[in-house]
């Protein structure tokens, strides 16, 4: 059974999420503090997705996210954010979260986001080793790895999916809507800022000068273009 970690210090909210995760066929691993969540992850290395609340009694959800990303880029991470706190969404994504869900949220919405992350973690089902090579970059689509000039670049599952989309469409201007649909799914309902923040995060990892990007360039008023 696929495992999902739910980190939420409010027991009534956590119980609500746990009930709906079980109904959706997931095994829920519960935590009420940041440290407890990190401990549960060590005890259950097969957890595929973590749901992190921001306000916690010991450390905030952003710090938990940073600590997870320091050791793993494969785990899917969803942040629970307040509807009125736009900066929480951006901060969560910049610290390594793959997605966010705003409170209050419906069980169907949260389950759909978890399902999408698990599908991405499972990969595209390729049975052969395909290499995409452009400029200094080499992507192995079977192993989900990216190298730049022979050096491995650590990517989250979302970052990898965006890079794969770009490298499969060199020189083509992709709208933010195109990227959102291809990476997060056609039925994904969220703001386009999730694309912009992930592009910002990717540039930090792959560009020599983030102030003057040459690989992922902006097509003003439209989207982005890959030009390695």
mmCIF file of C-alpha atoms in Angstrom, residues 12-95:
data_model
loop_
_atom_site.group_PDB
_atom_site.id
_atom_site.type_symbol
_atom_site.label_atom_id
_atom_site.label_comp_id
_atom_site.label_asym_id
_atom_site.label_seq_id
_atom_site.Cartn_x
_atom_site.Cartn_y
_atom_site.Cartn_z
ATOM 1 C CA UNK A 12 -8.952 17.351 14.099
ATOM 2 C CA UNK A 13 -7.510 18.383 10.716
ATOM 3 C CA UNK A 14 -5.007 15.522 10.766
ATOM 4 C CA UNK A 15 -7.731 12.989 11.571
ATOM 5 C CA UNK A 16 -9.874 14.365 8.738
ATOM 6 C CA UNK A 17 -6.998 13.950 6.277
ATOM 7 C CA UNK A 18 -6.131 10.461 7.564
ATOM 8 C CA UNK A 19 -9.715 9.219 7.134
ATOM 9 C CA UNK A 20 -9.829 10.434 3.540
ATOM 10 C CA UNK A 21 -6.380 9.059 2.714
ATOM 11 C CA UNK A 22 -7.485 5.633 3.906
ATOM 12 C CA UNK A 23 -10.668 5.883 1.832
ATOM 13 C CA UNK A 24 -8.497 6.656 -1.210
ATOM 14 C CA UNK A 25 -6.402 3.530 -0.599
ATOM 15 C CA UNK A 26 -3.340 5.110 1.008
ATOM 16 C CA UNK A 27 -1.622 4.200 4.256
ATOM 17 C CA UNK A 28 -1.372 7.328 6.387
ATOM 18 C CA UNK A 29 1.676 7.961 8.585
ATOM 19 C CA UNK A 30 0.903 10.666 11.154
ATOM 20 C CA UNK A 31 3.110 13.327 12.748
ATOM 21 C CA UNK A 32 2.266 16.304 14.957
ATOM 22 C CA UNK A 33 5.684 18.019 15.047
ATOM 23 C CA UNK A 34 8.463 18.632 12.580
ATOM 24 C CA UNK A 35 10.903 16.363 14.364
ATOM 25 C CA UNK A 36 8.307 13.609 14.591
ATOM 26 C CA UNK A 37 7.788 13.879 10.832
ATOM 27 C CA UNK A 38 11.522 13.547 10.169
ATOM 28 C CA UNK A 39 11.636 10.532 12.477
ATOM 29 C CA UNK A 40 8.672 8.893 10.697
ATOM 30 C CA UNK A 41 10.407 9.398 7.350
ATOM 31 C CA UNK A 42 13.531 7.646 8.612
ATOM 32 C CA UNK A 43 11.433 4.780 9.921
ATOM 33 C CA UNK A 44 9.439 4.539 6.676
ATOM 34 C CA UNK A 45 11.806 5.139 3.737
ATOM 35 C CA UNK A 46 9.100 3.935 1.340
ATOM 36 C CA UNK A 47 6.875 6.968 2.006
ATOM 37 C CA UNK A 48 6.193 8.486 -1.417
ATOM 38 C CA UNK A 49 4.436 11.757 -0.576
ATOM 39 C CA UNK A 50 4.582 14.069 2.447
ATOM 40 C CA UNK A 51 1.902 16.643 3.309
ATOM 41 C CA UNK A 52 3.406 19.403 5.440
ATOM 42 C CA UNK A 53 1.568 22.043 7.420
ATOM 43 C CA UNK A 54 3.472 25.305 7.926
ATOM 44 C CA UNK A 55 2.632 26.338 11.489
ATOM 45 C CA UNK A 56 4.094 23.761 13.903
ATOM 46 C CA UNK A 57 5.095 23.811 17.582
ATOM 47 C CA UNK A 58 8.821 23.091 17.084
ATOM 48 C CA UNK A 59 9.894 24.143 13.573
ATOM 49 C CA UNK A 60 7.890 25.434 10.630
ATOM 50 C CA UNK A 61 6.972 23.355 7.613
ATOM 51 C CA UNK A 62 9.489 25.222 5.459
ATOM 52 C CA UNK A 63 12.345 23.969 7.649
ATOM 53 C CA UNK A 64 10.984 20.426 7.509
ATOM 54 C CA UNK A 65 10.866 20.725 3.720
ATOM 55 C CA UNK A 66 14.463 21.991 3.580
ATOM 56 C CA UNK A 67 15.685 19.115 5.744
ATOM 57 C CA UNK A 68 13.873 16.575 3.585
ATOM 58 C CA UNK A 69 15.296 18.046 0.385
ATOM 59 C CA UNK A 70 18.808 17.979 1.866
ATOM 60 C CA UNK A 71 18.664 14.183 1.745
ATOM 61 C CA UNK A 72 15.988 13.336 -0.852
ATOM 62 C CA UNK A 73 14.678 14.790 -4.088
ATOM 63 C CA UNK A 74 12.475 11.801 -4.880
ATOM 64 C CA UNK A 75 9.862 12.340 -2.174
ATOM 65 C CA UNK A 76 6.803 14.276 -3.298
ATOM 66 C CA UNK A 77 6.012 17.228 -1.016
ATOM 67 C CA UNK A 78 2.724 19.129 -0.712
ATOM 68 C CA UNK A 79 2.518 22.192 1.541
ATOM 69 C CA UNK A 80 -0.695 23.167 3.329
ATOM 70 C CA UNK A 81 -0.971 26.955 3.084
ATOM 71 C CA UNK A 82 -3.423 29.606 4.255
ATOM 72 C CA UNK A 83 -5.542 31.036 1.460
ATOM 73 C CA UNK A 84 -4.607 34.623 2.326
ATOM 74 C CA UNK A 85 -0.829 34.067 2.609
ATOM 75 C CA UNK A 86 0.508 34.277 -0.944
ATOM 76 C CA UNK A 87 4.109 34.406 0.284
ATOM 77 C CA UNK A 88 3.673 31.035 1.995
ATOM 78 C CA UNK A 89 3.014 29.443 -1.387
ATOM 79 C CA UNK A 90 6.106 30.964 -2.977
ATOM 80 C CA UNK A 91 8.302 30.190 0.035
ATOM 81 C CA UNK A 92 7.087 26.595 0.132
ATOM 82 C CA UNK A 93 7.892 26.062 -3.536
ATOM 83 C CA UNK A 94 11.294 27.729 -3.258
ATOM 84 C CA UNK A 95 12.271 25.494 -0.332
#
